Amino acid sequence: MNADVIVIGSGAAGLTAALSLAQRLKVLVLAKGNLTGGSTAWAQGGIAAVLDAGDTFEDHIRDTMVAGAGLNRLDTVEYVVERAPLAIGRLADLGVPFNTEGDHLHLHREGGHSHRRIAHVADATGWAVQEALIRAAEAHPNITLLPGQSCIDLITGRHEMRYSGSGRVWGVYALDEKTGKVEAHIGRATILATGGAGRVYQFSTAPRGATGDGIAMAWRAGARVSNMEMMQFHPTCLYNLEVKNFLITEAVRGEGGRLINPRTGKRFMPDYDERLELAPRDVVARAIDSEIKKYGLDFVHLDISHKPADFVREHFPNIHDKLISLGIDMTKEPIPVVPAQHYTCGGVVTDLDGRTDLPGLYAAGECAESGLHGANRLASNSLLECLVFGDAAASDILARWDEFDTPPAIRPWDESRVSDSDEEVIIKQNWTEIRRFMWNYVGIVRSTKRLERAAHRIKLLFDEVDDYYGHFRVTTDLIELRNLLQSADLIVRSALKRHESRGLHYTLDYPQTVEPPLDTVLVP
């Protein structure tokens, strides 16, 4: 299927870009699974922006830089922060029902923020944003939404009928999950908005499809990636043997929730940081990890039961109802929580226009490394990044449209030398193995020996997966496994290159921070 622009991903970044582009161009939006299967719909907290009378852009910029341990790019942080109020205004115009207090938006405060600046829709902001964007996209005549598409590889000059080594991107090959056929989706420009690689870990708050697809595809096509070792672990994921990835939003701590050691009954954050429960996520996650290991715990407690019950139910209705269904009343008792992988701060290197190294290819949102997050993402800057850079990529494409060539003839997908697999168990086994050794060896606290062990496992698995991929027809599971393994490799290689502890990357062998802060850039 041909369009002017191909957008891969139907979350906040992809749909923001599509709506901006559709003013003048025909846009095809591809989604793996259903349209709401990405991370946007899962976001509980909200969107950070300077909206309070006592707040300033300078404060938001400083908070972002402090959380990012100085690895952020200042020009990117300034660019995003200054556009945040406008981004929220556009969502309100689309019908997102932000909570209000009198004539103003009600603002949460979250860890790492010096002011209340989190605009939200109760504790289900992402779902409200996703719903409004899909509604607008479905109504637009220039946008085609195509779910059920598992993207395999970017189409570059190598796939032209007349071979070219230019690296120019012309779209993507994607598996139609219903028909089992692989189609070439071709456009003059392509935007990656594919989300992160959270499912590379055993415990993650990310949705099932967060397998690093865009990052892996861009890497294979020749784009640089940066800071992949900076994997954020959310401090408070519900500990429940049946519910594997239910997030307890940062805002619970922002509204007074306390972290308690269930064995000692003691509030332990005063032992780790003067900012207590409102310290940045990397600090809180390591503190919880330390308590769990020191006392042999399965979890710690997050307790907001000292607040009035009506206050808790009003501020966190969805979390309250979910916990009630599991037999936990957060108005009367503490919530058992553990850290879990939450956000991929690294990704495909982009500039302020969302451009990657490859002509015709843009990236926005969690799959990109724009310079906003540095060594640790500040709470509620994620949806904000999607909105700002989705619009930035679209604006650059529109401004430069006359420079984009008409796509050449592209070779169709070749299945002539493969057959249907009769050993799907291999995929499940390898997926399980990757997630376990990444959790144990490349988690919250790392060491060179652990990283080298992970690297050794990855090398062996590459041989297996490449052999399997070369002999059998692609399935969504195989596509995801291939991308998951590539993402794991990029994370481990990046972690081995950083000989310091900074932000989310904490290693026992290099506990000190080295100045000046430098990005870890990998070149294909």
Short mmCIF file of C-alpha atoms in Angstrom, two decimals:
data_model
loop_
_atom_site.label_atom_id
_atom_site.label_comp_id
_atom_site.label_asym_id
_atom_site.label_seq_id
_atom_site.Cartn_x
_atom_site.Cartn_y
_atom_site.Cartn_z
CA MET A 1 0.00 0.00 0.00
CA ASN A 2 1.33 3.41 -0.95
CA ALA A 3 0.84 6.71 0.88
CA ASP A 4 2.69 10.02 1.08
CA VAL A 5 3.97 9.19 4.58
CA ILE A 6 4.12 5.89 6.47
CA VAL A 7 3.73 6.15 10.26
CA ILE A 8 4.67 3.00 12.20
CA GLY A 9 2.84 3.07 15.52
CA SER A 10 -0.60 4.26 16.63
CA GLY A 11 0.22 5.77 20.03
CA ALA A 12 0.60 9.41 21.04
CA ALA A 13 3.70 10.07 18.88
CA GLY A 14 2.40 8.36 15.74
CA LEU A 15 -1.11 9.79 15.80
CA THR A 16 0.09 13.31 16.69
CA ALA A 17 2.35 13.17 13.64
CA ALA A 18 -0.41 11.74 11.45
CA LEU A 19 -2.92 14.44 12.40
CA SER A 20 -0.41 17.20 11.65
CA LEU A 21 0.64 15.65 8.32
CA ALA A 22 -2.94 15.05 7.21
CA GLN A 23 -3.49 18.77 6.73
CA ARG A 24 -1.83 18.30 3.32
CA LEU A 25 -0.72 14.69 2.84
CA LYS A 26 -2.09 11.15 2.70
CA VAL A 27 -0.92 9.20 5.76
CA LEU A 28 -0.91 5.45 6.43
CA VAL A 29 -0.66 4.47 10.11
CA LEU A 30 0.46 0.89 10.78
CA ALA A 31 -0.17 -0.75 14.16
CA LYS A 32 0.99 -4.09 15.49
CA GLY A 33 -2.06 -5.81 16.94
CA ASN A 34 -4.90 -3.39 17.69
CA LEU A 35 -4.74 0.40 17.57
CA THR A 36 -4.65 0.74 21.37
CA GLY A 37 -2.00 -1.92 22.02
CA GLY A 38 0.93 0.44 22.63
CA SER A 39 2.20 2.13 25.78
CA THR A 40 0.18 5.36 25.48
CA ALA A 41 -3.05 3.78 26.71
CA TRP A 42 -1.21 2.42 29.77
CA ALA A 43 0.11 5.79 30.98
CA GLN A 44 -1.48 6.61 34.34
CA GLY A 45 0.25 9.71 35.64
CA GLY A 46 -0.16 12.52 33.14
CA ILE A 47 1.71 15.13 31.12
CA ALA A 48 4.25 17.53 32.63
CA ALA A 49 3.94 21.21 31.71
CA VAL A 50 4.45 24.63 33.28
CA LEU A 51 0.86 25.65 34.00
CA ASP A 52 0.99 26.70 37.66
CA ALA A 53 1.34 30.37 38.60
CA GLY A 54 4.48 29.79 40.67
CA ASP A 55 6.21 27.53 38.13
CA THR A 56 8.64 28.51 35.35
CA PHE A 57 10.16 26.95 32.23
CA GLU A 58 13.54 27.29 33.93
CA ASP A 59 12.34 25.13 36.86
CA HIS A 60 10.99 22.40 34.56
CA ILE A 61 14.22 22.46 32.52
CA ARG A 62 16.34 22.22 35.68
CA ASP A 63 14.26 19.35 37.11
CA THR A 64 14.59 17.45 33.83
CA MET A 65 18.36 17.97 33.71
CA VAL A 66 18.80 16.94 37.36
CA ALA A 67 16.77 13.76 36.88
CA GLY A 68 18.73 13.00 33.70
CA ALA A 69 22.04 13.27 35.60
CA GLY A 70 23.35 15.88 33.18
CA LEU A 71 23.30 13.56 30.15
CA ASN A 72 20.35 15.41 28.60
CA ARG A 73 20.92 17.80 25.70
CA LEU A 74 19.97 21.25 26.97
CA ASP A 75 18.64 22.48 23.61
CA THR A 76 16.28 19.50 23.43
CA VAL A 77 15.04 19.99 26.99
CA GLU A 78 14.37 23.69 26.34
CA TYR A 79 12.61 22.87 23.06
CA VAL A 80 10.25 20.33 24.66
CA VAL A 81 9.52 22.20 27.89
CA GLU A 82 8.64 25.43 26.07
CA ARG A 83 6.17 23.59 23.83
CA ALA A 84 4.48 21.63 26.62
CA PRO A 85 1.59 24.02 27.42
CA LEU A 86 0.69 24.23 23.72
CA ALA A 87 0.70 20.42 23.44
CA ILE A 88 -1.75 20.12 26.34
CA GLY A 89 -3.91 22.84 24.80
CA ARG A 90 -4.13 20.86 21.55
CA LEU A 91 -5.23 17.75 23.45
CA ALA A 92 -7.89 19.73 25.31
CA ASP A 93 -9.15 20.97 21.92
CA LEU A 94 -9.42 17.31 20.82
CA GLY A 95 -11.65 16.64 23.81
CA VAL A 96 -9.27 15.16 26.40
CA PRO A 97 -11.17 15.78 29.69
CA PHE A 98 -8.33 16.92 31.95
CA ASN A 99 -9.19 17.19 35.65
CA THR A 100 -9.87 20.73 36.76
CA GLU A 101 -9.96 22.63 40.02
CA GLY A 102 -12.10 25.72 39.67
CA ASP A 103 -11.12 27.48 36.44
CA HIS A 104 -7.71 25.80 36.21
CA LEU A 105 -6.34 22.36 35.49
CA HIS A 106 -5.73 20.21 38.56
CA LEU A 107 -2.01 19.44 38.70
CA HIS A 108 -0.32 16.49 40.40
CA ARG A 109 3.22 16.63 41.72
CA GLU A 110 5.49 13.66 41.05
CA GLY A 111 9.01 12.52 41.93
CA GLY A 112 11.79 14.84 40.77
CA HIS A 113 9.45 17.80 40.14
CA SER A 114 9.86 20.98 42.18
CA HIS A 115 6.27 22.09 41.46
CA ARG A 116 2.84 20.68 40.76
CA ARG A 117 2.83 20.47 36.96
CA ILE A 118 1.25 17.14 35.95
CA ALA A 119 -1.97 17.64 33.96
CA HIS A 120 -4.00 14.44 34.19
CA VAL A 121 -7.30 12.66 33.64
CA ALA A 122 -7.69 11.00 37.07
CA ASP A 123 -5.17 8.11 36.98
CA ALA A 124 -5.86 7.06 33.36
CA THR A 125 -4.45 9.95 31.34
CA GLY A 126 -2.92 7.79 28.63
CA TRP A 127 -6.19 6.06 27.84
CA ALA A 128 -8.00 9.41 27.49
CA VAL A 129 -5.25 10.75 25.21
CA GLN A 130 -5.23 7.57 23.10
CA GLU A 131 -9.02 7.65 22.74
CA ALA A 132 -9.09 11.30 21.65
CA LEU A 133 -6.28 10.87 19.10
CA ILE A 134 -7.83 7.73 17.55
CA ARG A 135 -11.22 9.44 17.35
CA ALA A 136 -9.66 12.38 15.49
CA ALA A 137 -7.59 10.13 13.20
CA GLU A 138 -10.56 7.91 12.30
CA ALA A 139 -12.54 11.00 11.35
CA HIS A 140 -9.84 12.43 9.06
CA PRO A 141 -10.18 11.59 5.35
CA ASN A 142 -6.42 11.76 4.75
CA ILE A 143 -5.53 9.16 7.41
CA THR A 144 -5.76 5.38 6.90
CA LEU A 145 -5.44 3.32 10.08
CA LEU A 146 -4.23 -0.23 9.43
CA PRO A 147 -4.01 -2.48 12.53
CA GLY A 148 -2.67 -6.03 12.60
CA GLN A 149 0.65 -5.19 10.90
CA SER A 150 3.90 -6.62 12.28
CA CYS A 151 6.70 -4.62 10.71
CA ILE A 152 9.76 -6.68 9.76
CA ASP A 153 12.35 -4.37 8.21
CA LEU A 154 12.61 -0.88 6.78
CA ILE A 155 12.68 -0.62 2.99
CA THR A 156 15.94 1.08 1.94
CA GLY A 157 17.97 1.54 -1.20
CA ARG A 158 19.04 -2.09 -0.92
CA HIS A 159 15.46 -3.12 -1.72
CA GLU A 160 15.08 -1.00 -4.86
CA MET A 161 14.64 -2.88 -8.15
CA ARG A 162 17.76 -1.02 -9.21
CA TYR A 163 19.99 -1.60 -6.17
CA SER A 164 21.21 1.47 -4.27
CA GLY A 165 23.47 1.71 -1.24
CA SER A 166 22.15 5.17 -0.34
CA GLY A 167 20.41 4.12 2.87
CA ARG A 168 17.35 6.13 1.80
CA VAL A 169 14.23 4.80 3.57
CA TRP A 170 11.10 4.22 1.46
CA GLY A 171 8.76 2.58 3.96
CA VAL A 172 8.55 -0.86 5.54
CA TYR A 173 7.84 -4.53 4.90
CA ALA A 174 5.06 -5.71 7.21
CA LEU A 175 3.35 -9.01 7.94
CA ASP A 176 -0.43 -8.87 7.78
CA GLU A 177 -1.36 -10.83 10.91
CA LYS A 178 -4.68 -12.02 9.43
CA THR A 179 -3.57 -13.16 5.97
CA GLY A 180 0.02 -14.17 6.80
CA LYS A 181 1.22 -12.22 3.73
CA VAL A 182 4.12 -9.75 3.79
CA GLU A 183 3.42 -6.47 2.00
CA ALA A 184 5.60 -3.48 1.13
CA HIS A 185 4.16 -0.19 2.45
CA ILE A 186 5.86 2.59 0.49
CA GLY A 187 6.04 6.34 1.09
CA ARG A 188 8.30 9.32 0.56
CA ALA A 189 8.89 9.62 4.32
CA THR A 190 8.60 7.18 7.22
CA ILE A 191 8.11 7.92 10.92
CA LEU A 192 9.03 5.36 13.58
CA ALA A 193 6.74 5.69 16.60
CA THR A 194 7.06 2.10 17.78
CA GLY A 195 7.67 2.51 21.50
CA GLY A 196 10.36 0.97 23.67
CA ALA A 197 11.98 -2.39 24.37
CA GLY A 198 10.62 -3.10 27.86
CA ARG A 199 9.66 -6.70 27.17
CA VAL A 200 13.32 -7.61 26.97
CA TYR A 201 13.01 -7.90 30.79
CA GLN A 202 11.20 -10.53 32.84
CA PHE A 203 9.33 -7.91 34.90
CA SER A 204 8.06 -4.90 33.00
CA THR A 205 5.14 -2.49 33.06
CA ALA A 206 5.29 -2.27 29.26
CA PRO A 207 2.62 -3.82 27.04
CA ARG A 208 3.20 -7.20 25.38
CA GLY A 209 4.28 -5.63 22.08
CA ALA A 210 7.10 -3.45 23.49
CA THR A 211 9.83 -5.52 21.83
CA GLY A 212 12.10 -2.77 20.50
CA ASP A 213 10.84 -3.17 16.91
CA GLY A 214 11.62 0.33 15.65
CA ILE A 215 14.99 0.52 17.36
CA ALA A 216 16.05 -2.87 15.94
CA MET A 217 14.77 -2.06 12.43
CA ALA A 218 16.55 1.30 12.37
CA TRP A 219 19.79 -0.31 13.59
CA ARG A 220 19.66 -3.00 10.90
CA ALA A 221 19.01 -0.30 8.29
CA GLY A 222 22.11 1.66 9.39
CA ALA A 223 20.97 4.26 11.94
CA ARG A 224 22.93 4.98 15.11
CA VAL A 225 21.43 4.28 18.52
CA SER A 226 22.37 5.99 21.76
CA ASN A 227 22.21 5.43 25.54
CA MET A 228 20.50 2.04 25.37
CA GLU A 229 21.95 1.15 28.77
CA MET A 230 19.63 3.76 30.31
CA MET A 231 16.67 1.49 31.08
CA GLN A 232 14.29 3.00 33.60
CA PHE A 233 12.85 0.78 36.31
CA HIS A 234 9.64 2.10 37.81
CA PRO A 235 9.89 1.79 41.60
CA THR A 236 6.30 0.71 42.21
CA CYS A 237 4.80 -2.11 40.20
CA LEU A 238 2.10 -4.14 41.99
CA TYR A 239 3.49 -7.39 43.42
CA ASN A 240 0.90 -9.99 42.51
CA LEU A 241 1.51 -13.50 41.18
CA GLU A 242 -1.50 -13.30 38.84
CA VAL A 243 -1.23 -9.68 37.63
CA LYS A 244 2.26 -9.29 36.23
CA ASN A 245 2.54 -5.67 35.16
CA PHE A 246 0.08 -3.37 36.91
CA LEU A 247 1.72 -0.02 37.59
CA ILE A 248 1.08 2.02 40.73
CA THR A 249 1.53 5.56 39.46
CA GLU A 250 4.19 7.92 40.77
CA ALA A 251 1.37 10.26 41.77
CA VAL A 252 0.50 8.00 44.74
CA ARG A 253 3.85 9.00 46.25
CA GLY A 254 3.33 12.56 45.03
CA GLU A 255 0.12 12.75 47.05
CA GLY A 256 1.72 11.45 50.26
CA GLY A 257 2.30 7.70 49.79
CA ARG A 258 5.13 6.30 51.95
CA LEU A 259 7.43 3.35 51.31
CA ILE A 260 7.57 0.95 54.26
CA ASN A 261 9.71 -2.11 54.94
CA PRO A 262 7.05 -4.78 55.74
CA ARG A 263 9.40 -6.65 58.09
CA THR A 264 10.58 -3.70 60.20
CA GLY A 265 7.51 -1.50 59.73
CA LYS A 266 9.93 1.37 59.10
CA ARG A 267 9.69 4.09 56.45
CA PHE A 268 13.04 3.60 54.73
CA MET A 269 13.48 6.41 52.17
CA PRO A 270 14.95 8.79 54.83
CA ASP A 271 17.95 6.40 54.91
CA TYR A 272 18.59 6.87 51.19
CA ASP A 273 17.70 10.40 50.03
CA GLU A 274 16.60 13.68 51.59
CA ARG A 275 13.86 13.98 48.93
CA LEU A 276 12.29 10.85 50.42
CA GLU A 277 9.61 9.23 48.21
CA LEU A 278 9.82 12.16 45.78
CA ALA A 279 13.41 11.41 44.77
CA PRO A 280 13.90 10.54 41.06
CA ARG A 281 12.89 7.07 39.96
CA ASP A 282 16.39 5.61 39.72
CA VAL A 283 17.10 6.57 43.35
CA VAL A 284 13.81 5.15 44.64
CA ALA A 285 14.12 1.95 42.58
CA ARG A 286 17.63 1.26 43.91
CA ALA A 287 16.48 1.96 47.47
CA ILE A 288 13.64 -0.57 47.15
CA ASP A 289 16.00 -3.07 45.49
CA SER A 290 18.44 -2.59 48.38
CA GLU A 291 15.75 -3.19 51.04
CA ILE A 292 14.49 -6.30 49.23
CA LYS A 293 17.99 -7.79 48.99
CA LYS A 294 19.09 -6.75 52.48
CA TYR A 295 16.05 -8.26 54.22
CA GLY A 296 15.26 -11.10 51.79
CA LEU A 297 11.86 -9.62 50.93
CA ASP A 298 9.60 -10.33 47.98
CA PHE A 299 8.23 -6.76 48.01
CA VAL A 300 7.95 -3.55 50.03
CA HIS A 301 4.83 -1.65 51.02
CA LEU A 302 3.50 1.58 49.51
CA ASP A 303 1.10 3.09 52.04
CA ILE A 304 -1.30 5.98 51.47
CA SER A 305 -3.93 4.71 53.95
CA HIS A 306 -3.20 7.63 56.30
CA LYS A 307 -4.96 9.93 53.81
CA PRO A 308 -8.76 10.31 53.87
CA ALA A 309 -10.48 7.45 52.03
CA ASP A 310 -12.50 9.83 49.82
CA PHE A 311 -9.28 11.64 48.79
CA VAL A 312 -7.65 8.36 47.74
CA ARG A 313 -10.68 7.11 45.80
CA GLU A 314 -11.14 10.46 44.05
CA HIS A 315 -7.50 10.79 42.98
CA PHE A 316 -6.86 7.14 42.05
CA PRO A 317 -10.21 5.62 41.04
CA ASN A 318 -8.86 3.09 38.53
CA ILE A 319 -6.03 1.89 40.76
CA HIS A 320 -8.43 1.68 43.72
CA ASP A 321 -10.96 -0.39 41.77
CA LYS A 322 -8.30 -2.72 40.35
CA LEU A 323 -6.80 -3.34 43.79
CA ILE A 324 -10.26 -3.93 45.32
CA SER A 325 -10.81 -6.64 42.70
CA LEU A 326 -7.59 -8.26 43.95
CA GLY A 327 -8.60 -8.04 47.60
CA ILE A 328 -6.51 -4.95 48.51
CA ASP A 329 -8.16 -1.81 49.88
CA MET A 330 -5.58 0.98 49.49
CA THR A 331 -7.66 3.28 51.72
CA LYS A 332 -7.09 0.90 54.66
CA GLU A 333 -3.93 -1.10 53.96
CA PRO A 334 -0.58 -0.83 52.15
CA ILE A 335 0.04 -1.96 48.56
CA PRO A 336 2.78 -4.59 47.94
CA VAL A 337 5.15 -3.23 45.26
CA VAL A 338 8.40 -4.11 43.48
CA PRO A 339 10.46 -2.29 40.84
CA ALA A 340 9.89 -3.30 37.21
CA GLN A 341 11.31 -2.17 33.88
CA HIS A 342 9.28 0.82 32.79
CA TYR A 343 10.84 2.98 30.09
CA THR A 344 13.54 2.89 27.42
CA CYS A 345 15.43 6.20 27.72
CA GLY A 346 17.81 5.40 24.85
CA GLY A 347 16.95 4.72 21.23
CA VAL A 348 17.45 5.87 17.66
CA VAL A 349 19.48 9.09 17.52
CA THR A 350 17.37 12.06 16.35
CA ASP A 351 17.69 15.82 16.06
CA LEU A 352 15.16 18.50 17.05
CA ASP A 353 13.15 17.79 13.90
CA GLY A 354 12.91 14.08 14.68
CA ARG A 355 15.29 13.25 11.82
CA THR A 356 17.46 10.13 12.10
CA ASP A 357 20.74 9.42 10.28
CA LEU A 358 18.88 7.84 7.36
CA PRO A 359 17.30 10.09 4.70
CA GLY A 360 13.53 9.86 4.77
CA LEU A 361 13.39 8.28 8.25
CA TYR A 362 12.12 10.06 11.36
CA ALA A 363 11.59 8.77 14.90
CA ALA A 364 9.49 10.09 17.79
CA GLY A 365 8.56 8.95 21.29
CA GLU A 366 10.09 6.11 23.27
CA CYS A 367 11.94 4.55 20.31
CA ALA A 368 13.94 7.77 19.81
CA GLU A 369 16.87 9.22 21.72
CA SER A 370 16.18 12.91 21.31
CA GLY A 371 18.32 14.08 24.22
CA LEU A 372 15.33 14.88 26.44
CA HIS A 373 15.72 12.20 29.11
CA GLY A 374 19.47 11.74 29.42
CA ALA A 375 20.36 9.12 32.04
CA ASN A 376 16.86 9.01 33.58
CA ARG A 377 13.41 10.18 32.46
CA LEU A 378 11.64 12.68 34.69
CA ALA A 379 8.12 11.54 35.55
CA SER A 380 5.41 12.49 33.01
CA ASN A 381 7.88 13.78 30.41
CA SER A 382 7.16 10.73 28.22
CA LEU A 383 3.74 11.56 26.76
CA LEU A 384 5.03 15.11 26.44
CA GLU A 385 7.97 13.94 24.29
CA CYS A 386 5.57 12.00 22.05
CA LEU A 387 3.35 15.02 21.49
CA VAL A 388 6.17 17.49 20.84
CA PHE A 389 8.31 15.30 18.57
CA GLY A 390 5.38 13.78 16.71
CA ASP A 391 4.47 17.33 15.74
CA ALA A 392 8.12 18.30 15.09
CA ALA A 393 8.66 15.40 12.66
CA ALA A 394 5.44 16.23 10.82
CA SER A 395 6.34 19.92 10.61
CA ASP A 396 9.77 19.12 9.12
CA ILE A 397 8.28 16.76 6.54
CA LEU A 398 5.70 19.37 5.51
CA ALA A 399 8.34 22.11 5.30
CA ARG A 400 10.68 19.97 3.16
CA TRP A 401 8.10 18.04 1.16
CA ASP A 402 9.28 19.29 -2.23
CA GLU A 403 12.75 17.86 -1.50
CA PHE A 404 11.42 14.29 -1.14
CA ASP A 405 11.78 12.18 -4.29
CA THR A 406 9.07 9.92 -5.66
CA PRO A 407 9.69 6.34 -4.44
CA PRO A 408 11.39 4.04 -6.97
CA ALA A 409 10.22 0.52 -7.85
CA ILE A 410 10.68 -1.72 -4.79
CA ARG A 411 11.27 -5.48 -4.82
CA PRO A 412 8.46 -7.55 -3.28
CA TRP A 413 9.13 -9.69 -0.21
CA ASP A 414 10.86 -12.95 -1.15
CA GLU A 415 9.53 -16.15 0.49
CA SER A 416 10.83 -18.56 -2.16
CA ARG A 417 13.38 -20.27 0.10
CA VAL A 418 11.48 -20.65 3.38
CA SER A 419 8.84 -23.00 4.77
CA ASP A 420 6.33 -23.00 7.65
CA SER A 421 7.90 -23.67 11.04
CA ASP A 422 7.14 -26.88 12.91
CA GLU A 423 9.10 -25.88 16.04
CA GLU A 424 7.44 -22.80 17.54
CA VAL A 425 8.68 -23.95 20.97
CA ILE A 426 12.12 -22.59 20.05
CA ILE A 427 10.74 -19.06 19.94
CA LYS A 428 9.10 -19.37 23.35
CA GLN A 429 12.22 -20.90 24.90
CA ASN A 430 14.55 -18.20 23.54
CA TRP A 431 12.16 -15.39 24.53
CA THR A 432 12.00 -16.74 28.11
CA GLU A 433 15.78 -17.12 28.30
CA ILE A 434 16.45 -13.56 27.11
CA ARG A 435 14.04 -12.01 29.60
CA ARG A 436 15.46 -13.97 32.53
CA PHE A 437 19.15 -13.29 31.96
CA MET A 438 18.45 -9.62 31.16
CA TRP A 439 16.61 -9.28 34.49
CA ASN A 440 19.33 -11.07 36.47
CA TYR A 441 22.44 -9.68 34.72
CA VAL A 442 21.38 -6.32 33.24
CA GLY A 443 18.89 -5.07 35.83
CA ILE A 444 18.85 -2.28 38.40
CA VAL A 445 22.37 -3.06 39.69
CA ARG A 446 24.99 -4.37 37.23
CA SER A 447 28.59 -5.60 37.15
CA THR A 448 31.03 -6.22 34.32
CA LYS A 449 30.96 -9.97 34.96
CA ARG A 450 27.16 -10.06 34.79
CA LEU A 451 27.16 -8.02 31.58
CA GLU A 452 29.76 -10.29 29.98
CA ARG A 453 27.66 -13.33 30.85
CA ALA A 454 24.67 -11.71 29.17
CA ALA A 455 26.78 -10.84 26.10
CA HIS A 456 27.90 -14.48 25.82
CA ARG A 457 24.29 -15.74 25.92
CA ILE A 458 23.27 -13.17 23.30
CA LYS A 459 26.03 -14.30 20.91
CA LEU A 460 24.83 -17.91 21.09
CA LEU A 461 21.20 -16.91 20.61
CA PHE A 462 22.00 -14.76 17.55
CA ASP A 463 23.26 -17.87 15.75
CA GLU A 464 20.08 -19.79 16.64
CA VAL A 465 17.65 -17.01 15.76
CA ASP A 466 19.41 -16.10 12.49
CA ASP A 467 19.30 -19.74 11.40
CA TYR A 468 15.62 -20.01 12.30
CA TYR A 469 14.76 -16.70 10.58
CA GLY A 470 16.55 -17.81 7.42
CA HIS A 471 14.61 -21.07 7.07
CA PHE A 472 11.02 -20.33 8.14
CA ARG A 473 8.21 -17.95 7.19
CA VAL A 474 7.93 -14.98 9.49
CA THR A 475 5.33 -14.83 12.24
CA THR A 476 4.69 -12.03 14.72
CA ASP A 477 6.39 -14.08 17.44
CA LEU A 478 9.50 -14.61 15.29
CA ILE A 479 9.64 -10.93 14.30
CA GLU A 480 9.40 -9.91 17.95
CA LEU A 481 12.02 -12.43 19.08
CA ARG A 482 14.48 -11.16 16.46
CA ASN A 483 13.92 -7.55 17.56
CA LEU A 484 13.98 -8.44 21.25
CA LEU A 485 17.37 -10.12 20.86
CA GLN A 486 18.76 -7.19 18.87
CA SER A 487 17.54 -4.78 21.55
CA ALA A 488 19.13 -6.89 24.31
CA ASP A 489 22.41 -6.83 22.39
CA LEU A 490 22.33 -3.03 22.07
CA ILE A 491 21.56 -2.63 25.80
CA VAL A 492 24.42 -4.90 26.88
CA ARG A 493 26.94 -3.42 24.45
CA SER A 494 26.05 0.08 25.63
CA ALA A 495 26.29 -0.92 29.31
CA LEU A 496 29.74 -2.46 28.80
CA LYS A 497 30.95 0.75 27.15
CA ARG A 498 29.94 3.01 30.07
CA HIS A 499 32.69 2.87 32.70
CA GLU A 500 30.84 4.89 35.33
CA SER A 501 27.60 4.91 37.28
CA ARG A 502 25.21 7.60 36.09
CA GLY A 503 21.44 7.80 36.45
CA LEU A 504 19.83 4.51 35.55
CA HIS A 505 23.11 2.76 34.83
CA TYR A 506 24.56 1.63 38.16
CA THR A 507 27.49 -0.79 38.09
CA LEU A 508 29.39 -2.20 41.06
CA ASP A 509 32.70 -2.06 39.14
CA TYR A 510 32.49 1.66 38.35
CA PRO A 511 30.47 3.28 41.19
CA GLN A 512 31.79 6.80 40.56
CA THR A 513 30.43 9.34 38.07
CA VAL A 514 32.90 10.58 35.44
CA GLU A 515 32.84 14.10 34.04
CA PRO A 516 31.98 15.36 31.49
CA PRO A 517 28.82 13.36 30.77
CA LEU A 518 29.04 11.60 27.40
CA ASP A 519 26.43 9.72 25.37
CA THR A 520 27.03 6.07 24.57
CA VAL A 521 26.62 6.05 20.78
CA LEU A 522 26.70 2.77 18.84
CA VAL A 523 27.36 2.84 15.09
CA PRO A 524 26.13 -0.08 12.90
#
